[in-house]
Short mmCIF file of C-alpha atoms in Angstrom, two decimals:
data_model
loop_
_atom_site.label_atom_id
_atom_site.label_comp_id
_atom_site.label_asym_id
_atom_site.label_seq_id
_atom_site.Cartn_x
_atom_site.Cartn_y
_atom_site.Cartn_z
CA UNK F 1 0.00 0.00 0.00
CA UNK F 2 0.90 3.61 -0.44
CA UNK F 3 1.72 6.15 1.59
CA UNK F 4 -1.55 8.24 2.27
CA UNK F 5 -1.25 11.82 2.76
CA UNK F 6 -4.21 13.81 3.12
CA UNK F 7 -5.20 17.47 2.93
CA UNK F 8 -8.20 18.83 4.64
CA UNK F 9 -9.97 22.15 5.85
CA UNK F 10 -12.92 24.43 5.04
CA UNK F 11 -13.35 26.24 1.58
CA UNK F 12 -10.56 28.07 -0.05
CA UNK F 13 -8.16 27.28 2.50
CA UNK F 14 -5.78 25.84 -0.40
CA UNK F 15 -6.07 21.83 -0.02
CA UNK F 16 -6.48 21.42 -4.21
CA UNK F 17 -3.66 24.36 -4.77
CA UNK F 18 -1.21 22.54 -2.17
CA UNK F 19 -2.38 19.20 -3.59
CA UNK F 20 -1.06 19.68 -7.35
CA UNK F 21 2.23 21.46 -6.10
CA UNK F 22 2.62 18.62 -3.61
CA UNK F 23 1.87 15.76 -6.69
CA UNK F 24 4.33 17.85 -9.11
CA UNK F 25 7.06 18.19 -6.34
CA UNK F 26 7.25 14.69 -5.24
CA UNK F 27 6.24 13.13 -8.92
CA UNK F 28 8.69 15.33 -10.99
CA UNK F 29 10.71 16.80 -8.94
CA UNK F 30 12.22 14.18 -6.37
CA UNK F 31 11.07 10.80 -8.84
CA UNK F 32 9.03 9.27 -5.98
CA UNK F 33 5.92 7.66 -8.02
CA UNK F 34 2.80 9.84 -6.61
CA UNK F 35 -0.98 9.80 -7.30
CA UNK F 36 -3.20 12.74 -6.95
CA UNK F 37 -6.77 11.88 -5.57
CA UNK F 38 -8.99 14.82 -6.64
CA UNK F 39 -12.02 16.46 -4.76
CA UNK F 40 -15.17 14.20 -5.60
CA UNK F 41 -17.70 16.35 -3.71
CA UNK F 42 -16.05 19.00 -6.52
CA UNK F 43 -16.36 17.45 -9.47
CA UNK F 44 -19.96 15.86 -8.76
CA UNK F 45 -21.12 19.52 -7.69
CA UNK F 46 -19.90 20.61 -11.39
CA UNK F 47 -21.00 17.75 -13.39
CA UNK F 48 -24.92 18.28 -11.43
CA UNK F 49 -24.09 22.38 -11.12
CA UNK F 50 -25.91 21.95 -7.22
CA UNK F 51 -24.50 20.99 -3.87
CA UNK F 52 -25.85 17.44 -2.47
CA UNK F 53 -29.04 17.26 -0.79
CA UNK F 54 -29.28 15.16 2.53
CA UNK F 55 -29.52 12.47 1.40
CA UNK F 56 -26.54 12.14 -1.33
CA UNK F 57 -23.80 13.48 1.07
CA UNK F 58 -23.29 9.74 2.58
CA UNK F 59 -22.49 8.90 -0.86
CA UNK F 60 -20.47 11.46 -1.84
CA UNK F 61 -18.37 10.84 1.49
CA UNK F 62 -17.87 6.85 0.07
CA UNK F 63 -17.32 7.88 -3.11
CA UNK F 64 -14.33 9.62 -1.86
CA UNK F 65 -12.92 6.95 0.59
CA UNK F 66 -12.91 4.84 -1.94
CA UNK F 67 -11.10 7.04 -4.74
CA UNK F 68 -7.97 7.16 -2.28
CA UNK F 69 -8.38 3.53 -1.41
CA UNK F 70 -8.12 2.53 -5.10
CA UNK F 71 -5.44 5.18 -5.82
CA UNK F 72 -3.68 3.72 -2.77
CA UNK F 73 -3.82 0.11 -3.92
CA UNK F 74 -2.71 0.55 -7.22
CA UNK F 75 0.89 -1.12 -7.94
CA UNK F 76 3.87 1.30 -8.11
CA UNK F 77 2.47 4.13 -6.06
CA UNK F 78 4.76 5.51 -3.76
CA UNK F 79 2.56 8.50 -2.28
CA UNK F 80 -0.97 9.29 -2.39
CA UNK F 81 -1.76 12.98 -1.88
CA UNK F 82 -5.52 13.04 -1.54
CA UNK F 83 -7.54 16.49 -2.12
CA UNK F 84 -9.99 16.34 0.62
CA UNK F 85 -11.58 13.33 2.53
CA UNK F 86 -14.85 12.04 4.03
CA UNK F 87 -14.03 14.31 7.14
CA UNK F 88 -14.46 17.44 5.04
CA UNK F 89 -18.08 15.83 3.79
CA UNK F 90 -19.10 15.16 7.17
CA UNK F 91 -18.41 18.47 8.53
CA UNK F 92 -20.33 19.90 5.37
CA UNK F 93 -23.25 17.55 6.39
CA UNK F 94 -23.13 18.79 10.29
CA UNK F 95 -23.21 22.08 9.24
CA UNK F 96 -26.04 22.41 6.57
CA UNK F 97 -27.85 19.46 7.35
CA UNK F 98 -27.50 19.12 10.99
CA UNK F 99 -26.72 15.62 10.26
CA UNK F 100 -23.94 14.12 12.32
CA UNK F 101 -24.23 10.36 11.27
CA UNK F 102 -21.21 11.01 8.52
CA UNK F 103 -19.07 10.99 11.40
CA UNK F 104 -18.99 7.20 11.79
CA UNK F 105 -17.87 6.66 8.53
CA UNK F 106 -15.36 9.74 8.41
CA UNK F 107 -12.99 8.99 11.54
CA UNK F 108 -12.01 5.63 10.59
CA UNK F 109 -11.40 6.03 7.35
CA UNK F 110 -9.09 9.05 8.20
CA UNK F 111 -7.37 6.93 11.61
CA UNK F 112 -6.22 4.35 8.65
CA UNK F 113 -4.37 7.36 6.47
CA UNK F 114 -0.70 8.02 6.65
CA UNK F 115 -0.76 11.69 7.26
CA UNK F 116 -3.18 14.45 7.95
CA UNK F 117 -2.76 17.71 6.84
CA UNK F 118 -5.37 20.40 8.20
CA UNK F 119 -5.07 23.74 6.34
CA UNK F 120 -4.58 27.00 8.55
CA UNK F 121 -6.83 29.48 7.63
CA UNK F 122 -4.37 32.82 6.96
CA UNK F 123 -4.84 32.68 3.27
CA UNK F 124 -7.11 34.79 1.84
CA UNK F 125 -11.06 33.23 0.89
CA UNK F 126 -11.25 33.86 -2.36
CA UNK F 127 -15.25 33.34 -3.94
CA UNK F 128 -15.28 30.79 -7.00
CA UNK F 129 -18.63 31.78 -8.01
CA UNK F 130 -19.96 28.57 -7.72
CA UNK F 131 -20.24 26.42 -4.20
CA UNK F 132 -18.27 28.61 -2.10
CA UNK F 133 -20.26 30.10 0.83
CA UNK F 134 -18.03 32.61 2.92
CA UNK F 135 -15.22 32.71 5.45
CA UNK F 136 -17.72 32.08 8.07
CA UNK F 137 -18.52 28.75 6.84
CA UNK F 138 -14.80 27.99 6.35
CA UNK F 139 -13.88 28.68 9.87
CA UNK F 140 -16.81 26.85 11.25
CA UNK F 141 -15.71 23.65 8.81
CA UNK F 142 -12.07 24.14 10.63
CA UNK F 143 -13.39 23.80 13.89
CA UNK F 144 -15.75 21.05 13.37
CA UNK F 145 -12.48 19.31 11.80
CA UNK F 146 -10.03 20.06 14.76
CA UNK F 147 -13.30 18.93 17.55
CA UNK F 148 -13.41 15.76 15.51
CA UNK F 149 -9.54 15.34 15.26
CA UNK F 150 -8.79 15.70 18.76
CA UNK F 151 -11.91 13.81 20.44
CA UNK F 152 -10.85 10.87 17.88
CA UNK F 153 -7.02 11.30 19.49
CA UNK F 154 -5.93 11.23 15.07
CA UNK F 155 -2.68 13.39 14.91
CA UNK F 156 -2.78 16.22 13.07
CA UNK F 157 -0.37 18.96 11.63
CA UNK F 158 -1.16 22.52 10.60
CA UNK F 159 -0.03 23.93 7.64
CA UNK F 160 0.43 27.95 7.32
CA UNK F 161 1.88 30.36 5.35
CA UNK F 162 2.36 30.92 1.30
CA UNK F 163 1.97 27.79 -1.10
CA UNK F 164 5.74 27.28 -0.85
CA UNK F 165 5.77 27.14 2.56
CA UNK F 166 3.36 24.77 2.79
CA UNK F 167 5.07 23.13 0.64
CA UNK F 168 8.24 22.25 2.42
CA UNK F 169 6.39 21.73 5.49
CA UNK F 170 4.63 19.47 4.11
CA UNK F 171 7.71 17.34 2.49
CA UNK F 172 9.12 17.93 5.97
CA UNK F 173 6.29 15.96 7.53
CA UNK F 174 6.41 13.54 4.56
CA UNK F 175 10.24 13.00 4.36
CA UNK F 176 10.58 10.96 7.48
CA UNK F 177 7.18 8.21 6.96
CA UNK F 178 9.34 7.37 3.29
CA UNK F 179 12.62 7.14 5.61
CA UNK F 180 14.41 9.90 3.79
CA UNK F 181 14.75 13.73 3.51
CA UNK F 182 13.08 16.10 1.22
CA UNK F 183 13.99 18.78 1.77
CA UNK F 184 17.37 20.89 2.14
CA UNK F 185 17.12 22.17 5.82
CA UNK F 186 19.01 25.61 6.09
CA UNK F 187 22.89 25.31 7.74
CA UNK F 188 21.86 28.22 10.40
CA UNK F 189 19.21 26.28 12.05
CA UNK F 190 21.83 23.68 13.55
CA UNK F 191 22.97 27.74 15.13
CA UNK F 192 20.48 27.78 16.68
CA UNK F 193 19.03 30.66 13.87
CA UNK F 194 15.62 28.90 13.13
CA UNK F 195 13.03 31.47 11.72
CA UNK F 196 10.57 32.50 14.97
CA UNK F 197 6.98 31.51 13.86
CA UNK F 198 5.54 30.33 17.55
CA UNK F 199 2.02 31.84 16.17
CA UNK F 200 1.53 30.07 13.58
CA UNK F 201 3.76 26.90 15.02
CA UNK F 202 2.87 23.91 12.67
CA UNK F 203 5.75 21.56 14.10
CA UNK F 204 4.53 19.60 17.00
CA UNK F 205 8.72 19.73 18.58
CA UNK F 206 7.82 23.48 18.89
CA UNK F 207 10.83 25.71 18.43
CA UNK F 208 9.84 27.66 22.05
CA UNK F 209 10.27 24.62 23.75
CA UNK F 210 13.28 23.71 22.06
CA UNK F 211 14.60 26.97 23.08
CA UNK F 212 13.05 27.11 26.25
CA UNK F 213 15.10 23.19 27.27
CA UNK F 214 18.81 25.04 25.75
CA UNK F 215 18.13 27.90 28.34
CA UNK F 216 17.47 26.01 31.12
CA UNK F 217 20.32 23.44 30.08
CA UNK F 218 22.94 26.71 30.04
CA UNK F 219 21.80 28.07 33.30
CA UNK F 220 22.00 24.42 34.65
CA UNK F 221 25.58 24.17 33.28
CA UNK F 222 26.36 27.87 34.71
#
């Protein structure tokens, strides 16, 4: 099986721009043999030009489950970067339909994936003139994500920042499940001359307590 690495988060919070520049970057760029599992929810909204009722979001939540199970399976597939999962579907269906049954299909499915990748939510929404709703709707989607995240105990890392940033901290979460760098880190961090980002921290050996431990190892030393 491949490694699964997923991408979710609310509307316009840059899961399907990440996703390409993850597939390209991996694919072309390093030679590791990667997949790209689009949005279904997406591409059925197009093809019907409305959102899902009630009653079809159940569906639309398998449908995707099992696009990045197949995509997984397939033979010579390194990676798997998948555009969205069922957890995005089931927050949809909380939210519009106050329907939390998509739940029970949703947390499993995402406990058996590789990696999960939540988007922050300091990019700009940006309306597509089609399904998009508001930034309202996106932040309530990322906190109906990060309830359902924790209560399940599913690790999760937050991406923030530009596309390229996500970028390589996404390969930088990535690197280490294929047993092998991906990115170049920069020579000054080992001098202790690592960037300061505590607010919008996405690396779970946060950088404050890193610095924090040196202090108290100096004045121990002292």
């Amino acid at each position: 099986m491949a490694l699964t690495v997923t991408l979710i988060g609310g509307e316009s919070s840059g899961k399907s721009t990440l996703a390409h520049a993850l597939h390209q970057r991996l694919g072309d760029a390093l030679t590791i043999p990667t997949t790209l599992v689009p949005e279904q929810l997406r591409g059925w909204c197009e093809r019907l030009g409305r959102a899902p009722l009630a009653h079809e979001q159940a569906e639309r939540a398998r449908e995707q489950s099992d696009a990045i199970t197949t995509a997984a399976s397939a033979d010579g597939v390194r990676v798997v970067i998948a555009d969205t999962t069922a957890m995005v579907i089931a927050a949809y269906s909380e939210q519009y339909f106050d329907d939390r049954s998509l739940w029970a299909h949703a947390l499993p499915q995402q406990r058996g994936y590789d990696l999960t990748l939540l988007m922050g939510l300091d990019l700009p929404w940006v309306p597509d003139g089609l399904f998009r709703d508001g930034p309202a709707l996106r932040a309530a989607t990322d906190a109906l994500l990060r309830r359902e995240l924790q209560a399940a105990g599913i690790p999760f890392q937050t991406l923030y920042g530009p596309l390229e940033s996500r970028v390589q901290q996404a390969l930088r979460a990535i690197g280490p499940l294929l047993g092998r760098s991906l990115v170049a880190e920069n020579p000054d961090w080992a001098q202790g001359r690592h960037p300061w980002t505590c607010d919008k921290c996405s690396d779970p050996d946060c950088e404050h307590r890193l610095f924090t431990q040196l202090l108290q190892q100096r004045t121990r030393e002292a």
